[in-house]
Amino acid sequence: EDKVVQSPLSLVVHEGDTVTLNCSYEVTNFRSLLWYKQEKKAPTFLFMLTSSGIEKKSGRLSSILDKKELFSILNITATQTGDSAIYLCAVFGQGAQKLVFGQGTRLTINP
Amino acid sequence: NAGVMQNPRHLVRRRGQEARLRCSPMKGHSHVYWYRQLPEEGLKFMVYLQKENIIDESGMPKERFSAEFPKEGPSILRIQQVVRGDSAAYFCASSPIGQGYEQYFGPGTRLTVT
């Protein structure tokens, strides 16, 4: 059965800190890995990663995938209180169009 | 371009009643997915539909739950004879024709069963 595990489950840091969120996966015929940010409502799409070693970047957020070691990290630099959210990692298997989600990392940024 | 729309946003039902959750995909999207999020848990896939077709319902409970996506109108997730354990946030996502990734999520319906 396909599986996604995120760590840590919860993280509290001060504004301005840099954080790294982890996502490991086991999936048959991996196709892509996605990161979402969930505040009080809809998960918002952040990144989709398909190839190993290619960093995706959007402002202070960046992510990279390691298909050999079966994990991805999401980095947030110079954190702000608006970054407080649950960050979800999900994978697609080949031929399957359903996303398998991890349990999420709850990130809290204190001023 | 309006995003994925879901209604109602909050729904309260007594045990034994029926719940109907509606989802209108983004314009141009013909693939709809339903996910359930229990408290303090990640999202779990329930069902994947295209217009008038259920493609994958491997995540749907065997009883009381059904889904449809008619030719006209929104997709409906129907829960009959609700129980307390059905209380959760139900999210709908959509994606364009031919693509199974970059699913865009609606705001969810929070179902509370009393």
mmCIF file of C-alpha atoms in Angstrom:
data_model
loop_
_atom_site.group_PDB
_atom_site.id
_atom_site.type_symbol
_atom_site.label_atom_id
_atom_site.label_comp_id
_atom_site.label_asym_id
_atom_site.label_seq_id
_atom_site.Cartn_x
_atom_site.Cartn_y
_atom_site.Cartn_z
ATOM 1 C CA GLU A 1 0.000 0.000 0.000
ATOM 2 C CA ASP A 2 1.276 3.459 -0.907
ATOM 3 C CA LYS A 3 2.463 5.446 2.094
ATOM 4 C CA VAL A 4 3.622 8.995 2.841
ATOM 5 C CA VAL A 5 5.209 9.988 6.150
ATOM 6 C CA GLN A 6 5.927 13.559 7.154
ATOM 7 C CA SER A 7 8.146 14.851 9.926
ATOM 8 C CA PRO A 8 8.053 16.559 12.231
ATOM 9 C CA LEU A 9 4.321 16.460 12.944
ATOM 10 C CA SER A 10 4.528 19.810 14.675
ATOM 11 C CA LEU A 11 7.096 22.606 14.677
ATOM 12 C CA VAL A 12 7.191 25.939 16.511
ATOM 13 C CA VAL A 13 9.798 28.539 15.575
ATOM 14 C CA HIS A 14 10.365 32.280 15.812
ATOM 15 C CA GLU A 15 9.800 34.684 12.989
ATOM 16 C CA GLY A 16 12.892 34.932 10.830
ATOM 17 C CA ASP A 17 14.019 31.359 11.407
ATOM 18 C CA THR A 18 14.549 28.875 8.568
ATOM 19 C CA VAL A 19 12.620 25.602 8.664
ATOM 20 C CA THR A 20 12.946 22.298 6.842
ATOM 21 C CA LEU A 21 9.976 19.967 6.533
ATOM 22 C CA ASN A 22 10.469 16.346 5.561
ATOM 23 C CA CYS A 23 8.431 13.916 3.499
ATOM 24 C CA SER A 24 9.302 10.284 2.811
ATOM 25 C CA TYR A 25 7.244 7.974 0.647
ATOM 26 C CA GLU A 26 6.745 4.425 -0.525
ATOM 27 C CA VAL A 27 4.738 4.164 -3.702
ATOM 28 C CA THR A 28 4.452 1.745 -6.583
ATOM 29 C CA ASN A 29 5.652 3.328 -9.829
ATOM 30 C CA PHE A 30 6.234 6.825 -8.495
ATOM 31 C CA ARG A 31 5.170 9.618 -10.812
ATOM 32 C CA SER A 32 5.228 12.885 -8.879
ATOM 33 C CA LEU A 33 5.217 14.453 -5.414
ATOM 34 C CA LEU A 34 3.216 17.525 -4.475
ATOM 35 C CA TRP A 35 3.365 19.996 -1.588
ATOM 36 C CA TYR A 36 0.311 21.892 -0.370
ATOM 37 C CA LYS A 37 -0.209 24.561 2.283
ATOM 38 C CA GLN A 38 -3.405 24.297 4.311
ATOM 39 C CA GLU A 39 -4.569 27.168 6.434
ATOM 40 C CA LYS A 40 -8.150 27.227 7.632
ATOM 41 C CA LYS A 41 -9.680 26.088 4.407
ATOM 42 C CA ALA A 42 -8.576 24.674 1.045
ATOM 43 C CA PRO A 43 -5.145 23.132 0.595
ATOM 44 C CA THR A 44 -3.257 25.502 -1.685
ATOM 45 C CA PHE A 45 -0.909 24.016 -4.265
ATOM 46 C CA LEU A 46 2.762 24.916 -3.775
ATOM 47 C CA PHE A 47 4.998 22.628 -5.841
ATOM 48 C CA MET A 48 4.975 19.520 -7.971
ATOM 49 C CA LEU A 49 8.245 17.572 -8.202
ATOM 50 C CA THR A 50 8.926 14.897 -10.750
ATOM 51 C CA SER A 51 12.689 14.766 -11.230
ATOM 52 C CA SER A 52 15.417 14.182 -8.678
ATOM 53 C CA GLY A 53 17.810 16.952 -7.746
ATOM 54 C CA ILE A 54 15.992 19.833 -9.416
ATOM 55 C CA GLU A 55 15.050 22.504 -6.904
ATOM 56 C CA LYS A 56 11.736 24.262 -7.287
ATOM 57 C CA LYS A 57 11.613 27.749 -5.818
ATOM 58 C CA SER A 58 8.905 30.284 -5.123
ATOM 59 C CA GLY A 59 9.953 33.290 -3.092
ATOM 60 C CA ARG A 60 11.103 32.103 0.318
ATOM 61 C CA LEU A 61 9.893 28.547 -0.298
ATOM 62 C CA SER A 62 11.890 25.872 -2.072
ATOM 63 C CA SER A 63 11.635 22.119 -2.451
ATOM 64 C CA ILE A 64 13.708 19.279 -3.793
ATOM 65 C CA LEU A 65 13.132 15.594 -4.460
ATOM 66 C CA ASP A 66 15.454 12.603 -4.007
ATOM 67 C CA LYS A 67 14.012 9.647 -5.904
ATOM 68 C CA LYS A 68 16.817 7.343 -4.866
ATOM 69 C CA GLU A 69 16.257 7.864 -1.142
ATOM 70 C CA LEU A 70 12.495 8.375 -1.609
ATOM 71 C CA PHE A 71 12.092 11.699 0.136
ATOM 72 C CA SER A 72 11.500 15.381 -0.391
ATOM 73 C CA ILE A 73 12.137 18.465 1.723
ATOM 74 C CA LEU A 74 10.365 21.786 1.823
ATOM 75 C CA ASN A 75 12.443 24.744 3.009
ATOM 76 C CA ILE A 76 11.079 28.059 4.177
ATOM 77 C CA THR A 77 13.591 30.835 4.833
ATOM 78 C CA ALA A 78 13.044 34.049 6.812
ATOM 79 C CA THR A 79 9.743 32.719 8.134
ATOM 80 C CA GLN A 80 6.808 35.055 8.757
ATOM 81 C CA THR A 81 3.704 34.615 10.898
ATOM 82 C CA GLY A 82 1.720 34.181 7.686
ATOM 83 C CA ASP A 83 3.632 30.960 7.038
ATOM 84 C CA SER A 84 1.821 29.354 9.972
ATOM 85 C CA ALA A 85 -0.195 26.501 8.476
ATOM 86 C CA ILE A 86 -0.308 22.762 7.982
ATOM 87 C CA TYR A 87 1.994 21.661 5.164
ATOM 88 C CA LEU A 88 0.864 18.563 3.321
ATOM 89 C CA CYS A 89 2.939 16.268 1.143
ATOM 90 C CA ALA A 90 1.243 13.922 -1.338
ATOM 91 C CA VAL A 91 2.277 11.489 -4.059
ATOM 92 C CA PHE A 92 0.780 10.084 -7.238
ATOM 93 C CA GLY A 93 1.467 6.561 -8.305
ATOM 94 C CA GLN A 94 1.792 5.687 -11.961
ATOM 95 C CA GLY A 95 -1.573 5.129 -13.558
ATOM 96 C CA ALA A 96 -3.361 6.283 -10.447
ATOM 97 C CA GLN A 97 -4.870 9.711 -10.296
ATOM 98 C CA LYS A 98 -5.574 9.772 -6.615
ATOM 99 C CA LEU A 99 -3.228 11.590 -4.276
ATOM 100 C CA VAL A 100 -1.914 9.781 -1.222
ATOM 101 C CA PHE A 101 -1.314 12.325 1.539
ATOM 102 C CA GLY A 102 0.938 12.371 4.547
ATOM 103 C CA GLN A 103 -0.454 13.402 7.902
ATOM 104 C CA GLY A 104 0.912 16.921 7.559
ATOM 105 C CA THR A 105 3.315 19.114 9.518
ATOM 106 C CA ARG A 106 1.718 21.826 11.650
ATOM 107 C CA LEU A 107 4.057 24.827 11.494
ATOM 108 C CA THR A 108 3.618 27.698 13.942
ATOM 109 C CA ILE A 109 5.630 30.886 13.568
ATOM 110 C CA ASN A 110 5.746 33.030 16.697
ATOM 111 C CA PRO A 111 6.439 36.759 16.385
ATOM 112 C CA ASN B 1 -11.421 32.152 -13.184
ATOM 113 C CA ALA B 2 -13.433 30.996 -10.218
ATOM 114 C CA GLY B 3 -11.880 28.251 -8.174
ATOM 115 C CA VAL B 4 -13.438 25.021 -7.029
ATOM 116 C CA MET B 5 -16.736 25.758 -5.298
ATOM 117 C CA GLN B 6 -18.211 23.667 -2.538
ATOM 118 C CA ASN B 7 -21.430 24.064 -0.627
ATOM 119 C CA PRO B 8 -22.536 24.129 1.996
ATOM 120 C CA ARG B 9 -19.420 25.172 3.886
ATOM 121 C CA HIS B 10 -20.844 23.857 7.135
ATOM 122 C CA LEU B 11 -23.491 21.179 7.534
ATOM 123 C CA VAL B 12 -25.012 19.860 10.731
ATOM 124 C CA ARG B 13 -26.989 16.646 10.664
ATOM 125 C CA ARG B 14 -28.507 14.427 13.327
ATOM 126 C CA ARG B 15 -27.646 10.758 13.367
ATOM 127 C CA GLY B 16 -29.700 8.899 10.782
ATOM 128 C CA GLN B 17 -30.250 11.861 8.462
ATOM 129 C CA GLU B 18 -28.829 12.248 4.974
ATOM 130 C CA ALA B 19 -26.029 14.630 4.003
ATOM 131 C CA ARG B 20 -25.555 15.984 0.492
ATOM 132 C CA LEU B 21 -22.337 17.783 -0.351
ATOM 133 C CA ARG B 22 -21.910 19.626 -3.634
ATOM 134 C CA CYS B 23 -18.838 20.462 -5.667
ATOM 135 C CA SER B 24 -18.486 22.548 -8.811
ATOM 136 C CA PRO B 25 -15.061 22.107 -10.442
ATOM 137 C CA MET B 26 -12.962 24.911 -11.864
ATOM 138 C CA LYS B 27 -13.998 26.070 -15.316
ATOM 139 C CA GLY B 28 -12.531 23.768 -17.917
ATOM 140 C CA HIS B 29 -11.921 20.927 -15.465
ATOM 141 C CA SER B 30 -13.769 17.671 -16.015
ATOM 142 C CA HIS B 31 -12.125 15.499 -13.370
ATOM 143 C CA VAL B 32 -13.393 15.627 -9.804
ATOM 144 C CA TYR B 33 -11.951 13.999 -6.698
ATOM 145 C CA TRP B 34 -13.387 13.765 -3.191
ATOM 146 C CA TYR B 35 -11.209 13.525 -0.075
ATOM 147 C CA ARG B 36 -12.073 13.272 3.607
ATOM 148 C CA GLN B 37 -10.068 14.779 6.427
ATOM 149 C CA LEU B 38 -10.729 13.488 9.917
ATOM 150 C CA PRO B 39 -9.611 15.621 12.876
ATOM 151 C CA GLU B 40 -5.802 15.695 13.204
ATOM 152 C CA GLU B 41 -5.361 13.430 10.190
ATOM 153 C CA GLY B 42 -4.251 13.903 6.594
ATOM 154 C CA LEU B 43 -6.578 13.873 3.631
ATOM 155 C CA LYS B 44 -7.789 10.455 2.493
ATOM 156 C CA PHE B 45 -8.913 9.778 -1.065
ATOM 157 C CA MET B 46 -12.515 8.672 -1.470
ATOM 158 C CA VAL B 47 -13.558 8.744 -5.126
ATOM 159 C CA TYR B 48 -12.533 10.003 -8.554
ATOM 160 C CA LEU B 49 -15.157 10.905 -11.153
ATOM 161 C CA GLN B 50 -15.438 12.228 -14.649
ATOM 162 C CA LYS B 51 -18.690 13.407 -16.165
ATOM 163 C CA GLU B 52 -21.252 10.583 -15.787
ATOM 164 C CA ASN B 53 -18.532 8.090 -14.812
ATOM 165 C CA ILE B 54 -17.046 6.846 -11.573
ATOM 166 C CA ILE B 55 -13.418 6.056 -12.394
ATOM 167 C CA ASP B 56 -12.048 4.987 -9.000
ATOM 168 C CA GLU B 57 -14.092 4.571 -5.826
ATOM 169 C CA SER B 58 -11.539 2.513 -3.933
ATOM 170 C CA GLY B 59 -11.589 4.923 -0.979
ATOM 171 C CA MET B 60 -15.344 4.996 -0.492
ATOM 172 C CA PRO B 61 -16.883 3.140 2.451
ATOM 173 C CA LYS B 62 -18.875 0.192 1.152
ATOM 174 C CA GLU B 63 -22.167 1.316 2.627
ATOM 175 C CA ARG B 64 -24.088 4.576 2.952
ATOM 176 C CA PHE B 65 -21.733 6.604 0.727
ATOM 177 C CA SER B 66 -22.284 7.374 -2.943
ATOM 178 C CA ALA B 67 -21.041 9.939 -5.446
ATOM 179 C CA GLU B 68 -22.086 11.196 -8.826
ATOM 180 C CA PHE B 69 -20.998 13.748 -11.388
ATOM 181 C CA PRO B 70 -23.868 14.258 -13.823
ATOM 182 C CA LYS B 71 -23.619 15.687 -17.310
ATOM 183 C CA GLU B 72 -25.059 18.943 -16.035
ATOM 184 C CA GLY B 73 -24.567 20.370 -12.573
ATOM 185 C CA PRO B 74 -22.196 19.819 -9.699
ATOM 186 C CA SER B 75 -20.741 16.626 -8.363
ATOM 187 C CA ILE B 76 -22.640 15.300 -5.334
ATOM 188 C CA LEU B 77 -21.280 13.271 -2.432
ATOM 189 C CA ARG B 78 -24.179 11.671 -0.598
ATOM 190 C CA ILE B 79 -24.000 10.116 2.853
ATOM 191 C CA GLN B 80 -27.090 8.252 4.000
ATOM 192 C CA GLN B 81 -27.981 7.569 7.630
ATOM 193 C CA VAL B 82 -25.056 9.576 8.967
ATOM 194 C CA VAL B 83 -23.250 8.482 12.128
ATOM 195 C CA ARG B 84 -20.979 10.456 14.478
ATOM 196 C CA GLY B 85 -17.905 8.956 12.825
ATOM 197 C CA ASP B 86 -18.837 10.689 9.561
ATOM 198 C CA SER B 87 -18.043 14.065 11.140
ATOM 199 C CA ALA B 88 -15.131 15.407 9.122
ATOM 200 C CA ALA B 89 -14.098 17.944 6.527
ATOM 201 C CA TYR B 90 -14.900 16.803 3.003
ATOM 202 C CA PHE B 91 -12.784 18.347 0.272
ATOM 203 C CA CYS B 92 -13.364 18.304 -3.446
ATOM 204 C CA ALA B 93 -10.576 18.836 -5.968
ATOM 205 C CA SER B 94 -10.572 19.173 -9.738
ATOM 206 C CA SER B 95 -8.045 18.856 -12.525
ATOM 207 C CA PRO B 96 -8.086 19.488 -16.286
ATOM 208 C CA ILE B 97 -8.759 16.880 -18.953
ATOM 209 C CA GLY B 98 -5.936 14.381 -19.340
ATOM 210 C CA GLN B 99 -3.996 15.430 -16.296
ATOM 211 C CA GLY B 100 -3.989 13.684 -12.971
ATOM 212 C CA TYR B 101 -1.785 16.076 -11.108
ATOM 213 C CA GLU B 102 -1.968 19.608 -9.802
ATOM 214 C CA GLN B 103 -5.348 19.042 -8.259
ATOM 215 C CA TYR B 104 -6.946 22.266 -7.081
ATOM 216 C CA PHE B 105 -8.977 22.052 -3.926
ATOM 217 C CA GLY B 106 -12.206 23.671 -2.861
ATOM 218 C CA PRO B 107 -12.751 25.203 0.597
ATOM 219 C CA GLY B 108 -14.339 22.031 1.940
ATOM 220 C CA THR B 109 -17.591 21.171 3.684
ATOM 221 C CA ARG B 110 -17.348 20.633 7.413
ATOM 222 C CA LEU B 111 -19.914 18.006 8.375
ATOM 223 C CA THR B 112 -20.916 17.697 12.014
ATOM 224 C CA VAL B 113 -23.147 14.833 13.080
ATOM 225 C CA THR B 114 -24.905 15.360 16.394
#
